[in-house]
């Protein structure tokens, strides 16, 4: 890598905001001998342009990878003319076959995948193989983190000089998710014939290891039958590919716990109704070493929310000696990204039933406050979403609210974004990877402090070991990510309402970890002037204005006069 070339490799004609200072600091970090540079840059910095400049400075004989866990981020890179020299490759299912009879069929289900004796005459023109060859030869290859990890050990995509990971804050959690092995009726053929014991603990004891060995034999037999077939249906091809990946993961687990030597590196959750097993690595760092760290010489990790670089490096298995951090300030006016305290009660498990009705009333009041603009409500769970949706329907707001399920999530989101009417989307797990610029969304609500689920044995194991700082840090990271969904440029503006009183305590505990620009937002947070609930009902044309029950929050004994208006 030639650090001095980073400035010349910047793809835009001129710098915007603080990009010139960021480039200078990144250059100095690599020049000082850093192997890893963490670039902590907020929304609007133009991280993709910084990423391109870093990748462009790779040794010409070594090349670079650009990767991100977020498909939407890769889509943005692919559509940006300033980044058109990043050769993007996607999974086969994203490409259509060009052969007559299979035209438009996803390549991973086309005849070449179905018929073992078929030699495609158009392979040199196949969109997937054309893009794959171009990415393999290009100085900078771009791909999702999933594709990048799957190509570990590939001759085409071997080690390169520089690896740039955009939106790198979730690398550890993404690796944990990717390495988790799920064995149940949806993934294992003839599951009902497999004898799976009830777990006595979250650790993979001998009965569990033996059960997984039996499941492994079942999977290998099913895979052998599919691989031995001369011709397969498109659905059979998908099942074959799924089984190949699952067999490889189960084999990794079996080898790791052979003779119970490394059973302490895994935890197991079991579904009460089906007996399904979720086998999870406690430390995915070895997995990341093979799939990521061994494939590059220098790395750039870009994100707004790597809150504790030292803890991050320990978690993902990076040695800390040659790591430098570059911080970029926020350039959006704080007046354009205000936080509002509407903390009506705690959303902990034991207090949720008391708080939810008041939160529903709060949403009615916000609908009345924003009659002409679109909003997003982060519900945290589908149970909370269902309660709030029903309460808003009963209040007469059916024409303003929409929700999604796990099945139609992307379709509902796309329709909501295209709809110009002031609809409000009740969402679950949309704190990241959303670009809701300008009138796509002008206000949002965080209904619950987004703590990780303590029923997950991996989370509970860490808390049992005293990792409460990590637990709080993950919740803060999600809040900061969520706050960035609705303000995407210096001229954009959007309001964020914090409704769970638990967020106040979280802010107190994590204040030292906050980026200065977010701490500034928190310090400027105030209580808004909102209409009373009866006034809001009348404003939205709601019914039954007399059935109003009001529950006051007792968070820290603070008065909520500013929230409840003149009532």
mmCIF file of C-alpha atoms in Angstrom, residues 195 197 205-216 253-254:
data_model
loop_
_atom_site.group_PDB
_atom_site.id
_atom_site.type_symbol
_atom_site.label_atom_id
_atom_site.label_comp_id
_atom_site.label_asym_id
_atom_site.label_seq_id
_atom_site.Cartn_x
_atom_site.Cartn_y
_atom_site.Cartn_z
ATOM 1 C CA UNK A 195 -33.924 -38.289 18.720
ATOM 2 C CA UNK A 197 -32.699 -34.769 24.023
ATOM 3 C CA UNK A 205 -22.889 -31.821 26.628
ATOM 4 C CA UNK A 206 -22.343 -35.389 25.436
ATOM 5 C CA UNK A 207 -26.016 -36.181 24.600
ATOM 6 C CA UNK A 208 -26.223 -33.025 22.469
ATOM 7 C CA UNK A 209 -22.971 -33.805 20.646
ATOM 8 C CA UNK A 210 -24.215 -37.327 19.936
ATOM 9 C CA UNK A 211 -27.557 -35.972 18.683
ATOM 10 C CA UNK A 212 -25.742 -33.572 16.347
ATOM 11 C CA UNK A 213 -23.671 -36.491 15.033
ATOM 12 C CA UNK A 214 -26.893 -38.357 14.196
ATOM 13 C CA UNK A 215 -28.310 -35.262 12.534
ATOM 14 C CA UNK A 216 -25.073 -34.844 10.581
ATOM 15 C CA UNK A 253 -18.844 -27.892 15.018
ATOM 16 C CA UNK A 254 -18.233 -31.649 15.191
#
